[in-house]
Amino acid sequence: MSFGELPRKAAELSDVELALLLSVVANEHCLIQTEQAALDSLGQELHLAATSTFGRTPALLACREDTTLDEFTNGLLVQSVESEPYHGTSDADTKKRIYTRTAVFTAPKDFCVAIIQNIMGPPLNNHLLDHIFMSHYHDTEDGFVNLAATSAWNEDDGSSSSSVVRTSVFRNPINGVDRTFTKNDIRNVIRQSRGVTVTAEVKCYLQNIVTFLRLHRAVDGGITPRATKYFDTLVTCLAPLHGLQFVTPSLVDLAARKVYPHRIVLTIPDRERSLQYGSDLAAVSAYLEDVTPESIVEEVIKSVETPL
């Protein structure tokens, strides 16, 4: 795939497929959120996208409150199309290992987990969130491209709720456009992302956003060194998908909106910093009621001076 072809091909992908592509290119895990009613459809959409668009062998694992470690592990032990063992876990550890009572399983280098979460559901723990590369909210109004274009998915109401592993063949291009990314295509994106230039001015802009986020009065945590590493990685992954060999401030803004909202820990009124300087607790409580991680990121982006 030439440098000019990549942005045209990426433009044909859905938002969910782009999130998967960025995670695969970065070799990291992602979080995709949607409404409760759309969780099943999103899971099917991700399965079809992984299989048909990226040629992967996915395992779809539905976790319950009483899901055991063994069920969790067995649900992710799948065979690749080349019959090589794929072992893995959604414990987003950099070593990509899981320890059970009887064995240690090691994931392949390109193993990737996409966590599906109800946007209004209980939050994941902060340790897990810090190991998630990026997050994305899928609006149900954007639809499910793969589900609408194929009937390959067979609904099985009687299937196990602990794990569902399905395979399907490559589908025909949607609207006559070849939207598949082969292993060579993905390697090409990785190679191009590693050659992206980040100027000193843009690097300073990126670091200023990190600093402003860390010092924001409503932030109690989450702006970690790992988050900064992922921030650096995502901006270079985004550039070739936009047909650029360098990082622009707008790409930095986009990356900030994907890296930080899911990991920002909001402070509670009693811990808000301005109380140390005489602020009224009731006023602070009223201020924090309307603050969200997304609004903090947007406020910081507007506050930091953009390089010319």
Short mmCIF file of C-alpha atoms in Angstrom, two decimals:
data_model
loop_
_atom_site.label_atom_id
_atom_site.label_comp_id
_atom_site.label_asym_id
_atom_site.label_seq_id
_atom_site.Cartn_x
_atom_site.Cartn_y
_atom_site.Cartn_z
CA MET A 1 0.00 0.00 0.00
CA SER A 2 1.49 3.34 -1.08
CA PHE A 3 1.53 6.41 1.16
CA GLY A 4 -1.25 8.02 -0.88
CA GLU A 5 -3.50 4.94 -0.80
CA LEU A 6 -3.52 4.64 2.98
CA PRO A 7 -5.63 7.73 3.86
CA ARG A 8 -8.14 6.89 1.10
CA LYS A 9 -8.52 3.35 2.40
CA ALA A 10 -8.68 4.49 6.03
CA ALA A 11 -11.42 6.97 5.13
CA GLU A 12 -13.65 4.05 4.14
CA LEU A 13 -13.44 2.48 7.59
CA SER A 14 -16.11 2.95 10.24
CA ASP A 15 -15.29 4.58 13.57
CA VAL A 16 -15.17 1.17 15.26
CA GLU A 17 -12.83 -0.21 12.60
CA LEU A 18 -10.55 2.81 12.93
CA ALA A 19 -10.33 2.26 16.69
CA LEU A 20 -9.38 -1.37 16.08
CA LEU A 21 -6.84 -0.41 13.42
CA LEU A 22 -5.11 2.10 15.70
CA SER A 23 -4.94 -0.47 18.49
CA VAL A 24 -3.51 -3.11 16.17
CA VAL A 25 -0.93 -0.68 14.75
CA ALA A 26 0.11 0.38 18.26
CA ASN A 27 -0.05 -3.26 19.46
CA GLU A 28 -2.13 -2.18 22.45
CA HIS A 29 -5.63 -2.69 23.88
CA CYS A 30 -8.65 -0.42 23.47
CA LEU A 31 -11.96 0.38 25.17
CA ILE A 32 -15.11 0.92 23.10
CA GLN A 33 -18.19 2.23 24.89
CA THR A 34 -21.80 2.45 23.81
CA GLU A 35 -25.34 2.34 25.19
CA GLN A 36 -26.57 -0.75 27.05
CA ALA A 37 -29.07 -1.66 24.33
CA ALA A 38 -26.35 -1.71 21.66
CA LEU A 39 -23.75 -3.86 23.46
CA ASP A 40 -24.68 -7.10 21.67
CA SER A 41 -24.69 -5.42 18.26
CA LEU A 42 -21.35 -3.77 18.99
CA GLY A 43 -19.86 -7.12 19.95
CA GLN A 44 -21.04 -8.66 16.69
CA GLU A 45 -19.79 -5.66 14.75
CA LEU A 46 -16.34 -5.95 16.31
CA HIS A 47 -16.24 -9.67 15.59
CA LEU A 48 -17.06 -9.11 11.93
CA ALA A 49 -14.62 -6.22 11.63
CA ALA A 50 -11.78 -8.22 13.18
CA THR A 51 -12.49 -11.18 10.91
CA SER A 52 -13.39 -9.55 7.63
CA THR A 53 -11.56 -6.22 7.66
CA PHE A 54 -8.36 -7.24 9.43
CA GLY A 55 -8.21 -11.00 8.89
CA ARG A 56 -7.99 -11.79 12.59
CA THR A 57 -9.28 -14.76 14.57
CA PRO A 58 -11.33 -13.18 17.36
CA ALA A 59 -12.83 -14.61 20.52
CA LEU A 60 -15.89 -12.88 21.96
CA LEU A 61 -16.07 -13.23 25.72
CA ALA A 62 -19.10 -12.06 27.70
CA CYS A 63 -18.12 -11.52 31.34
CA ARG A 64 -20.52 -11.79 34.26
CA GLU A 65 -20.06 -10.90 37.89
CA ASP A 66 -19.51 -14.59 38.66
CA THR A 67 -17.19 -15.36 35.72
CA THR A 68 -14.31 -17.45 37.05
CA LEU A 69 -10.66 -17.06 36.09
CA ASP A 70 -10.72 -20.44 34.33
CA GLU A 71 -13.79 -19.48 32.26
CA PHE A 72 -12.16 -16.18 31.44
CA THR A 73 -8.93 -17.83 30.27
CA ASN A 74 -10.56 -20.68 28.35
CA GLY A 75 -12.75 -18.21 26.47
CA LEU A 76 -9.66 -16.62 24.99
CA LEU A 77 -7.75 -19.75 24.01
CA VAL A 78 -8.42 -19.82 20.26
CA GLN A 79 -6.72 -21.22 17.20
CA SER A 80 -5.48 -19.00 14.40
CA VAL A 81 -6.19 -19.73 10.74
CA GLU A 82 -2.65 -21.14 10.50
CA SER A 83 -3.45 -23.53 13.40
CA GLU A 84 -0.93 -21.85 15.66
CA PRO A 85 -1.99 -21.51 19.31
CA TYR A 86 -3.27 -18.07 20.33
CA HIS A 87 -3.23 -17.65 24.08
CA GLY A 88 -4.25 -14.43 25.76
CA THR A 89 -6.13 -12.42 28.32
CA SER A 90 -7.77 -9.03 28.70
CA ASP A 91 -5.62 -8.43 31.79
CA ALA A 92 -3.89 -5.59 29.98
CA ASP A 93 -0.39 -6.35 31.10
CA THR A 94 2.61 -5.32 29.06
CA LYS A 95 3.97 -8.87 29.28
CA LYS A 96 0.64 -10.21 27.95
CA ARG A 97 0.58 -13.18 30.29
CA ILE A 98 -2.05 -14.80 32.46
CA TYR A 99 -1.40 -17.05 35.42
CA THR A 100 -3.90 -19.74 36.35
CA ARG A 101 -3.74 -22.47 38.95
CA THR A 102 -2.26 -24.93 36.47
CA ALA A 103 -0.50 -23.02 33.69
CA VAL A 104 0.98 -19.80 32.34
CA PHE A 105 -0.26 -18.63 28.94
CA THR A 106 1.63 -16.16 26.77
CA ALA A 107 -0.12 -14.12 24.08
CA PRO A 108 1.38 -13.59 20.61
CA LYS A 109 3.06 -10.28 19.91
CA ASP A 110 0.09 -8.94 17.94
CA PHE A 111 -2.54 -9.94 20.51
CA CYS A 112 -5.11 -7.17 21.03
CA VAL A 113 -8.10 -6.86 23.35
CA ALA A 114 -11.09 -4.61 22.64
CA ILE A 115 -13.14 -4.14 25.80
CA ILE A 116 -16.83 -3.37 25.23
CA GLN A 117 -18.46 -1.37 28.02
CA ASN A 118 -21.82 0.13 28.79
CA ILE A 119 -21.22 3.90 28.91
CA MET A 120 -23.48 4.14 31.98
CA GLY A 121 -22.23 0.94 33.61
CA PRO A 122 -19.86 0.46 36.54
CA PRO A 123 -16.32 1.71 35.86
CA LEU A 124 -13.31 -0.52 35.41
CA ASN A 125 -10.57 -0.33 38.02
CA ASN A 126 -7.93 2.35 37.57
CA HIS A 127 -5.07 -0.12 37.12
CA LEU A 128 -6.79 -1.74 34.14
CA LEU A 129 -7.81 1.63 32.67
CA ASP A 130 -4.22 2.84 32.77
CA HIS A 131 -3.18 -0.11 30.59
CA ILE A 132 -5.81 0.66 27.95
CA PHE A 133 -4.26 2.46 25.00
CA MET A 134 -7.29 4.47 23.90
CA SER A 135 -11.05 4.69 24.31
CA HIS A 136 -13.84 5.45 21.88
CA TYR A 137 -17.57 6.06 22.24
CA HIS A 138 -19.69 4.56 19.47
CA ASP A 139 -22.92 6.45 18.90
CA THR A 140 -25.70 4.06 17.89
CA GLU A 141 -26.83 6.62 15.30
CA ASP A 142 -23.60 5.87 13.40
CA GLY A 143 -24.90 2.34 12.82
CA PHE A 144 -23.03 -0.94 12.41
CA VAL A 145 -21.53 -1.11 8.94
CA ASN A 146 -20.54 -4.77 8.93
CA LEU A 147 -23.80 -6.01 10.43
CA ALA A 148 -25.74 -4.10 7.81
CA ALA A 149 -23.63 -5.47 4.96
CA THR A 150 -23.44 -9.16 5.78
CA SER A 151 -25.59 -12.02 7.01
CA ALA A 152 -22.59 -14.13 8.02
CA TRP A 153 -23.36 -13.75 11.70
CA ASN A 154 -25.67 -16.49 12.94
CA GLU A 155 -27.45 -15.61 16.16
CA ASP A 156 -27.30 -18.40 18.70
CA ASP A 157 -29.63 -17.68 21.63
CA GLY A 158 -28.57 -20.85 23.38
CA SER A 159 -24.84 -20.22 23.30
CA SER A 160 -22.75 -20.04 26.46
CA SER A 161 -22.64 -16.61 28.05
CA SER A 162 -19.08 -17.18 29.25
CA SER A 163 -17.47 -17.37 25.82
CA VAL A 164 -18.46 -17.38 22.18
CA VAL A 165 -15.88 -18.11 19.47
CA ARG A 166 -16.96 -17.77 15.87
CA THR A 167 -15.22 -17.67 12.51
CA SER A 168 -16.38 -16.40 9.14
CA VAL A 169 -14.98 -15.89 5.68
CA PHE A 170 -13.92 -12.58 4.16
CA ARG A 171 -16.94 -10.67 2.99
CA ASN A 172 -17.35 -8.80 -0.26
CA PRO A 173 -16.26 -5.15 -0.31
CA ILE A 174 -18.91 -2.72 0.95
CA ASN A 175 -20.20 -0.35 -1.74
CA GLY A 176 -17.62 -1.75 -4.15
CA VAL A 177 -14.69 -0.52 -2.02
CA ASP A 178 -11.98 -2.88 -0.80
CA ARG A 179 -11.82 -2.13 2.92
CA THR A 180 -9.65 -5.04 4.05
CA PHE A 181 -6.28 -4.48 5.70
CA THR A 182 -3.91 -7.40 5.18
CA LYS A 183 -0.97 -8.16 7.45
CA ASN A 184 1.30 -6.43 4.94
CA ASP A 185 -0.95 -3.36 4.95
CA ILE A 186 -0.78 -3.17 8.74
CA ARG A 187 3.00 -3.63 8.71
CA ASN A 188 3.18 -0.78 6.21
CA VAL A 189 1.13 1.49 8.51
CA ILE A 190 3.45 0.59 11.40
CA ARG A 191 6.50 1.38 9.30
CA GLN A 192 5.07 4.73 8.23
CA SER A 193 4.08 5.66 11.79
CA ARG A 194 7.64 5.06 12.97
CA GLY A 195 8.90 7.53 10.39
CA VAL A 196 6.57 10.35 11.44
CA THR A 197 8.25 13.61 12.47
CA VAL A 198 7.29 15.44 15.65
CA THR A 199 8.74 18.96 15.74
CA ALA A 200 9.98 20.56 18.96
CA GLU A 201 7.04 23.00 18.92
CA VAL A 202 4.45 20.21 18.61
CA LYS A 203 6.23 18.12 21.23
CA CYS A 204 6.10 21.10 23.60
CA TYR A 205 2.39 21.51 22.84
CA LEU A 206 1.80 17.84 23.67
CA GLN A 207 3.71 18.11 26.93
CA ASN A 208 1.84 21.29 27.89
CA ILE A 209 -1.47 19.46 27.50
CA VAL A 210 -0.18 16.72 29.81
CA THR A 211 0.93 19.32 32.37
CA PHE A 212 -2.34 21.27 32.24
CA LEU A 213 -4.32 18.04 32.67
CA ARG A 214 -2.24 16.99 35.65
CA LEU A 215 -2.68 20.38 37.32
CA HIS A 216 -6.38 20.79 36.59
CA ARG A 217 -8.32 21.46 39.80
CA ALA A 218 -10.85 18.70 39.09
CA VAL A 219 -8.28 15.98 38.35
CA ASP A 220 -7.26 13.69 41.19
CA GLY A 221 -5.25 11.20 39.13
CA GLY A 222 -4.93 9.23 35.92
CA ILE A 223 -2.37 11.43 34.15
CA THR A 224 0.30 8.76 34.43
CA PRO A 225 3.63 8.18 32.66
CA ARG A 226 2.00 5.30 30.77
CA ALA A 227 -0.72 7.66 29.55
CA THR A 228 1.94 10.06 28.25
CA LYS A 229 3.64 7.17 26.45
CA TYR A 230 0.36 6.20 24.81
CA PHE A 231 -0.26 9.86 23.93
CA ASP A 232 3.08 9.99 22.10
CA THR A 233 2.33 6.72 20.32
CA LEU A 234 -1.17 7.61 19.19
CA VAL A 235 -0.21 10.92 17.55
CA THR A 236 2.35 9.12 15.35
CA CYS A 237 -0.17 6.37 14.49
CA LEU A 238 -2.77 8.95 13.43
CA ALA A 239 -0.49 10.87 11.07
CA PRO A 240 -0.15 8.31 8.22
CA LEU A 241 -3.91 7.62 8.32
CA HIS A 242 -4.36 11.32 7.49
CA GLY A 243 -1.73 11.23 4.74
CA LEU A 244 0.83 13.13 6.82
CA GLN A 245 4.48 12.45 7.56
CA PHE A 246 4.47 14.85 10.50
CA VAL A 247 2.26 15.52 13.54
CA THR A 248 0.00 18.57 13.57
CA PRO A 249 -1.60 20.22 16.64
CA SER A 250 -5.01 18.98 15.50
CA LEU A 251 -3.76 15.38 15.66
CA VAL A 252 -2.47 16.04 19.18
CA ASP A 253 -5.94 17.32 20.15
CA LEU A 254 -7.58 14.23 18.65
CA ALA A 255 -5.17 11.91 20.46
CA ALA A 256 -5.81 13.66 23.79
CA ARG A 257 -9.55 13.04 23.36
CA LYS A 258 -8.88 9.31 22.94
CA VAL A 259 -6.12 8.71 25.50
CA TYR A 260 -7.28 10.62 28.59
CA PRO A 261 -11.10 10.61 29.17
CA HIS A 262 -11.30 6.98 30.29
CA ARG A 263 -8.37 7.27 32.70
CA ILE A 264 -8.96 10.66 34.34
CA VAL A 265 -9.89 10.30 38.02
CA LEU A 266 -12.19 13.13 39.12
CA THR A 267 -11.55 14.66 42.50
CA ILE A 268 -14.14 14.82 45.26
CA PRO A 269 -15.09 18.17 46.82
CA ASP A 270 -13.15 17.50 50.04
CA ARG A 271 -9.95 16.99 48.03
CA GLU A 272 -10.27 19.89 45.60
CA ARG A 273 -7.08 21.97 45.79
CA SER A 274 -8.61 25.43 46.06
CA LEU A 275 -10.04 24.55 49.48
CA GLN A 276 -6.50 25.02 50.78
CA TYR A 277 -6.73 28.67 49.78
CA GLY A 278 -10.13 29.46 51.26
CA SER A 279 -12.65 28.28 48.65
CA ASP A 280 -16.14 27.49 49.88
CA LEU A 281 -16.93 23.76 49.98
CA ALA A 282 -20.50 24.27 48.73
CA ALA A 283 -19.26 26.31 45.76
CA VAL A 284 -16.63 23.69 44.95
CA SER A 285 -19.24 20.93 45.13
CA ALA A 286 -21.51 22.85 42.74
CA TYR A 287 -18.61 23.34 40.31
CA LEU A 288 -17.62 19.67 40.32
CA GLU A 289 -21.19 18.49 39.64
CA ASP A 290 -20.94 19.58 36.01
CA VAL A 291 -17.35 18.46 35.38
CA THR A 292 -16.67 15.36 33.27
CA PRO A 293 -13.40 13.89 31.97
CA GLU A 294 -14.40 14.95 28.46
CA SER A 295 -15.06 18.54 29.53
CA ILE A 296 -11.69 18.67 31.28
CA VAL A 297 -9.87 17.56 28.13
CA GLU A 298 -11.74 20.13 26.03
CA GLU A 299 -11.02 22.89 28.54
CA VAL A 300 -7.32 22.07 28.55
CA ILE A 301 -7.12 21.96 24.75
CA LYS A 302 -8.66 25.45 24.61
CA SER A 303 -6.33 26.72 27.36
CA VAL A 304 -3.01 25.57 25.89
CA GLU A 305 -1.52 27.86 23.26
CA THR A 306 -1.45 26.16 19.87
CA PRO A 307 1.83 26.38 17.92
CA LEU A 308 1.65 28.05 14.52
#
